[in-house]
mmCIF file of C-alpha atoms in Angstrom:
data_model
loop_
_atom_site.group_PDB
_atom_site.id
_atom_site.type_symbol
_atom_site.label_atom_id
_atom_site.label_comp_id
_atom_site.label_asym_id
_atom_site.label_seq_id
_atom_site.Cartn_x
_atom_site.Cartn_y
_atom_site.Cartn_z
ATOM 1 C CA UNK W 1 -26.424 -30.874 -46.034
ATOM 2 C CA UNK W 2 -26.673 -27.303 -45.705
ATOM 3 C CA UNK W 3 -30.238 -27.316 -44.584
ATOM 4 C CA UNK W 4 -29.513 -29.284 -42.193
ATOM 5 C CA UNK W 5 -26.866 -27.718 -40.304
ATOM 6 C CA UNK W 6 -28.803 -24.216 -40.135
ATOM 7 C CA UNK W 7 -31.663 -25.586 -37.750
ATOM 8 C CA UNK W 8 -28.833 -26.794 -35.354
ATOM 9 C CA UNK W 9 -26.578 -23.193 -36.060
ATOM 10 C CA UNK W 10 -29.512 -21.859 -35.270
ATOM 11 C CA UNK W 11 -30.227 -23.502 -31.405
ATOM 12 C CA UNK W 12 -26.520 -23.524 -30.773
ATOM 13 C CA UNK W 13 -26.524 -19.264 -31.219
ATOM 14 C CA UNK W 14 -29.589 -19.249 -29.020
ATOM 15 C CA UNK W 15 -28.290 -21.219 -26.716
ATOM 16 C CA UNK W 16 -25.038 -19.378 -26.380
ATOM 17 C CA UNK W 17 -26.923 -16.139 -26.039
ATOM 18 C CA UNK W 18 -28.992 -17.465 -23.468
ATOM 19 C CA UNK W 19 -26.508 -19.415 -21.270
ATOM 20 C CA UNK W 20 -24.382 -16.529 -20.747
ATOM 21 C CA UNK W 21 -27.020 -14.656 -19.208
ATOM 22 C CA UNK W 22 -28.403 -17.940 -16.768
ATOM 23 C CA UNK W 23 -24.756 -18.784 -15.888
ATOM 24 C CA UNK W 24 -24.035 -15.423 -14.927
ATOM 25 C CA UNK W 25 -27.113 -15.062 -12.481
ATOM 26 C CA UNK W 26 -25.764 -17.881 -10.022
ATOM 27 C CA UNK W 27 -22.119 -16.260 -9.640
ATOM 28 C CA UNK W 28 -20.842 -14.461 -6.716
ATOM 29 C CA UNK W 29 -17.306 -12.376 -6.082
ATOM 30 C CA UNK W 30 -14.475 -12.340 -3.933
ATOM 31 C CA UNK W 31 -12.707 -9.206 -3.203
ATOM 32 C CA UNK W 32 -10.046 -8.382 -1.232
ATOM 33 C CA UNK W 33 -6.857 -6.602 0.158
ATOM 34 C CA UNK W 34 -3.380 -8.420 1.030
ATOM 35 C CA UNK W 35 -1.152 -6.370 3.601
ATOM 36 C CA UNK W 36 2.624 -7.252 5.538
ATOM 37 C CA UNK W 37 2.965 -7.248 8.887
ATOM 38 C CA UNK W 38 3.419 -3.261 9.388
ATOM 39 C CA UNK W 39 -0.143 -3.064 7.560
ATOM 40 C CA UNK W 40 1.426 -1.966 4.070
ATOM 41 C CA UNK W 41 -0.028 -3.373 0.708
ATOM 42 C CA UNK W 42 2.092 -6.695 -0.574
ATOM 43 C CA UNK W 43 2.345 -7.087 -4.380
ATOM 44 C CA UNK W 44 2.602 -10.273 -5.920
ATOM 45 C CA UNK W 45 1.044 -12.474 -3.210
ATOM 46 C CA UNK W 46 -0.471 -15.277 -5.188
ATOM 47 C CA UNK W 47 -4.054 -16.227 -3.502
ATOM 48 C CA UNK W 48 -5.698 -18.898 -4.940
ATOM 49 C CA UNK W 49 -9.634 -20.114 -4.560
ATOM 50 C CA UNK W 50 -9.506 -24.231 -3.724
ATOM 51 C CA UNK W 51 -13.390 -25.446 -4.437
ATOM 52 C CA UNK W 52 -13.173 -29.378 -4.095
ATOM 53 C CA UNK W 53 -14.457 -31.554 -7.043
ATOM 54 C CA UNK W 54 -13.389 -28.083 -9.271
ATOM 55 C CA UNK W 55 -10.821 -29.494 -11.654
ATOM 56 C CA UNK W 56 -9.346 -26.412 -12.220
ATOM 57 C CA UNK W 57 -8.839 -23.475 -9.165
ATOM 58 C CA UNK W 58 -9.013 -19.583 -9.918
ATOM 59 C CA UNK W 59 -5.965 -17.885 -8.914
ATOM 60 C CA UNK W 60 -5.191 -13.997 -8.932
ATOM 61 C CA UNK W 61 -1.938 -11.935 -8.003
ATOM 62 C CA UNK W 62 -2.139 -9.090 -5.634
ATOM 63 C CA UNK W 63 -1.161 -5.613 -7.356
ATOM 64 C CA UNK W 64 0.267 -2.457 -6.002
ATOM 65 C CA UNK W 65 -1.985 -1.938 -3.565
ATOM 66 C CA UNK W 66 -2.396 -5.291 -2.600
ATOM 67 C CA UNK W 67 -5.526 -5.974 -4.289
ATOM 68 C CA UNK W 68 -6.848 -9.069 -5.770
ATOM 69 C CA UNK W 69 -10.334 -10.232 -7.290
ATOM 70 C CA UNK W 70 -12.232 -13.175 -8.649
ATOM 71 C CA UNK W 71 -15.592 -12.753 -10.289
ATOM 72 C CA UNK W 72 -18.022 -15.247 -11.608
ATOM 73 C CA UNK W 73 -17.418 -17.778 -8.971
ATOM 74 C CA UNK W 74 -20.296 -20.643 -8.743
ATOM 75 C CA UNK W 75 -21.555 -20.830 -5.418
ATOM 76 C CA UNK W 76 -20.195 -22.443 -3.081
ATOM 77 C CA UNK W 77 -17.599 -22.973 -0.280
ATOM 78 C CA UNK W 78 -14.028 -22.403 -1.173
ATOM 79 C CA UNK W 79 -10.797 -22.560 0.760
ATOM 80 C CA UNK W 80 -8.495 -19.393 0.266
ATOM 81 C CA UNK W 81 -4.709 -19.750 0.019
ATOM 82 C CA UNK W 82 -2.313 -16.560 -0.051
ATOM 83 C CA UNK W 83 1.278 -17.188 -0.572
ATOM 84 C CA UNK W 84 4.598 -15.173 -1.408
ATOM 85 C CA UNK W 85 8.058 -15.919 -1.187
ATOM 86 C CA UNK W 86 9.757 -15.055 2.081
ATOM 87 C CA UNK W 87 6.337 -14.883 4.205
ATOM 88 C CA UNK W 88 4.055 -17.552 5.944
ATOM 89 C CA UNK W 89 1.445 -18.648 3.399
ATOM 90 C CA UNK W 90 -1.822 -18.818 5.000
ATOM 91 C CA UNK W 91 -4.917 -20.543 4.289
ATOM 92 C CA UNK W 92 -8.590 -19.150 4.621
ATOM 93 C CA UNK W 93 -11.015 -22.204 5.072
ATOM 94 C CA UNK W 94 -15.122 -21.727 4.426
ATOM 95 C CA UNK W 95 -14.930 -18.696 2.462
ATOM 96 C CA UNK W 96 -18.601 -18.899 1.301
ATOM 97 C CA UNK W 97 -19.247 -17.777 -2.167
ATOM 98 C CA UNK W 98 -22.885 -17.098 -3.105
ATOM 99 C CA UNK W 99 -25.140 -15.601 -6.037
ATOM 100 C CA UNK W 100 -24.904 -11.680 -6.425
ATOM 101 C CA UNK W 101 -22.939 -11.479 -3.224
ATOM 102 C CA UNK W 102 -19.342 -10.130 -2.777
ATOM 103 C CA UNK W 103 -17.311 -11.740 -0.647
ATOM 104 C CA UNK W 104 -14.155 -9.618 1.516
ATOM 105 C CA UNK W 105 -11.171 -11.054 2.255
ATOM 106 C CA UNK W 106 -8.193 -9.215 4.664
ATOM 107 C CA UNK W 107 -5.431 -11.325 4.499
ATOM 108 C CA UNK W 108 -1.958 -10.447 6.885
ATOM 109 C CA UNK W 109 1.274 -12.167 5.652
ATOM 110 C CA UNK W 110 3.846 -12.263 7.736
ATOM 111 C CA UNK W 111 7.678 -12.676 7.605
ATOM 112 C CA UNK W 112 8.662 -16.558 7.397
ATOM 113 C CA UNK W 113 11.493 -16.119 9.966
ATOM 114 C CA UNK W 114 9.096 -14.649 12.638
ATOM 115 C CA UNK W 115 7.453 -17.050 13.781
ATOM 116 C CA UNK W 116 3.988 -15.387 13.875
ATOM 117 C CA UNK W 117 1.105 -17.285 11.869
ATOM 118 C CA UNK W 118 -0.430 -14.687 8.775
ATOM 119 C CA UNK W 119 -4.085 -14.012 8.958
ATOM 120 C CA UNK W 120 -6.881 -14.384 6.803
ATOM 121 C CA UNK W 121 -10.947 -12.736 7.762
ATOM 122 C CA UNK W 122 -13.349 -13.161 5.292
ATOM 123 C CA UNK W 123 -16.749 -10.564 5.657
ATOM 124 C CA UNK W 124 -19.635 -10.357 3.510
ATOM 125 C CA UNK W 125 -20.026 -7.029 2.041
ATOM 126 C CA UNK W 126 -22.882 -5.135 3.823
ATOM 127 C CA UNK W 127 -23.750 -7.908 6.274
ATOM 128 C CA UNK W 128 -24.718 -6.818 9.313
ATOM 129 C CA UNK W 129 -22.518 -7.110 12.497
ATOM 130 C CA UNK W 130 -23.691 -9.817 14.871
ATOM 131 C CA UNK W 131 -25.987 -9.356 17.463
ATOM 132 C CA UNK W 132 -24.850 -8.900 21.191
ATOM 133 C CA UNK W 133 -25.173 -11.696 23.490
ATOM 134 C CA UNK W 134 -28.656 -11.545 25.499
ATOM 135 C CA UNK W 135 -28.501 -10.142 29.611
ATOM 136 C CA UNK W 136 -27.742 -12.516 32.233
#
């Protein structure tokens, strides 16, 4: 019985080794800052990554400074949720995730009792502003 369980050992390490690597090639990132409505960093915003037909959805806490990330994400479109007691949660639809690419987003909370709706921008990292509109 020994014998053979080493042939099939033997393609499950290789497989392992190898999967890790081809999984890993088709993975992007999403980076990004969370601030309050005077522009200061919020800790302890929860933002979560909403990707539907996913059974289970990343989700990351901002830290001191108001920074969150998610790496390894399969590519493609996610919706972005930011919430924290005692400000508007906002939601950040079409964030595009996609394969070596590192996703920004800026996300504004603001006070519940306000009134004003947070904001949330997501920018590619190093993509190029658009182009201006052509002369009349």
């Amino acid at each position: 019985m020994a014998e053979a369980r080493s042939p099939f050992l033997a393609v499950a390490v290789l497989g392992a080794l190898l999967g890790g690597p081809v999984l890993a090639q088709g993975s992007g990132e999403v980076d990004g800052h969370v601030q309050d409505g005077q522009g200061q960093p919020l800790q302890g915003v929860s933002v979560k990554l909403l990707k539907a037909g996913q059974e289970t959805n990343p989700e990351q806490t901002s830290d001191a400074q108001g920074h969150f990330r998610f790496n390894g994400l399969a590519s493609g479109i996610y919706v972005a949720a930011a919430s924290r007691d005692g400000y508007a949660e906002v939601t950040c639809p079409g964030v595009r995730v996609m394969s070596g690419v590192t996703r920004r987003l800026a996300i504004k909370l603001m006070p519940a009792e306000g009134g004003q709706p947070s904001i949330c921008e997501a920018v590619v990292e190093g993509a190029a502003p658009a182009p201006p509109p052509p002369p009349k």
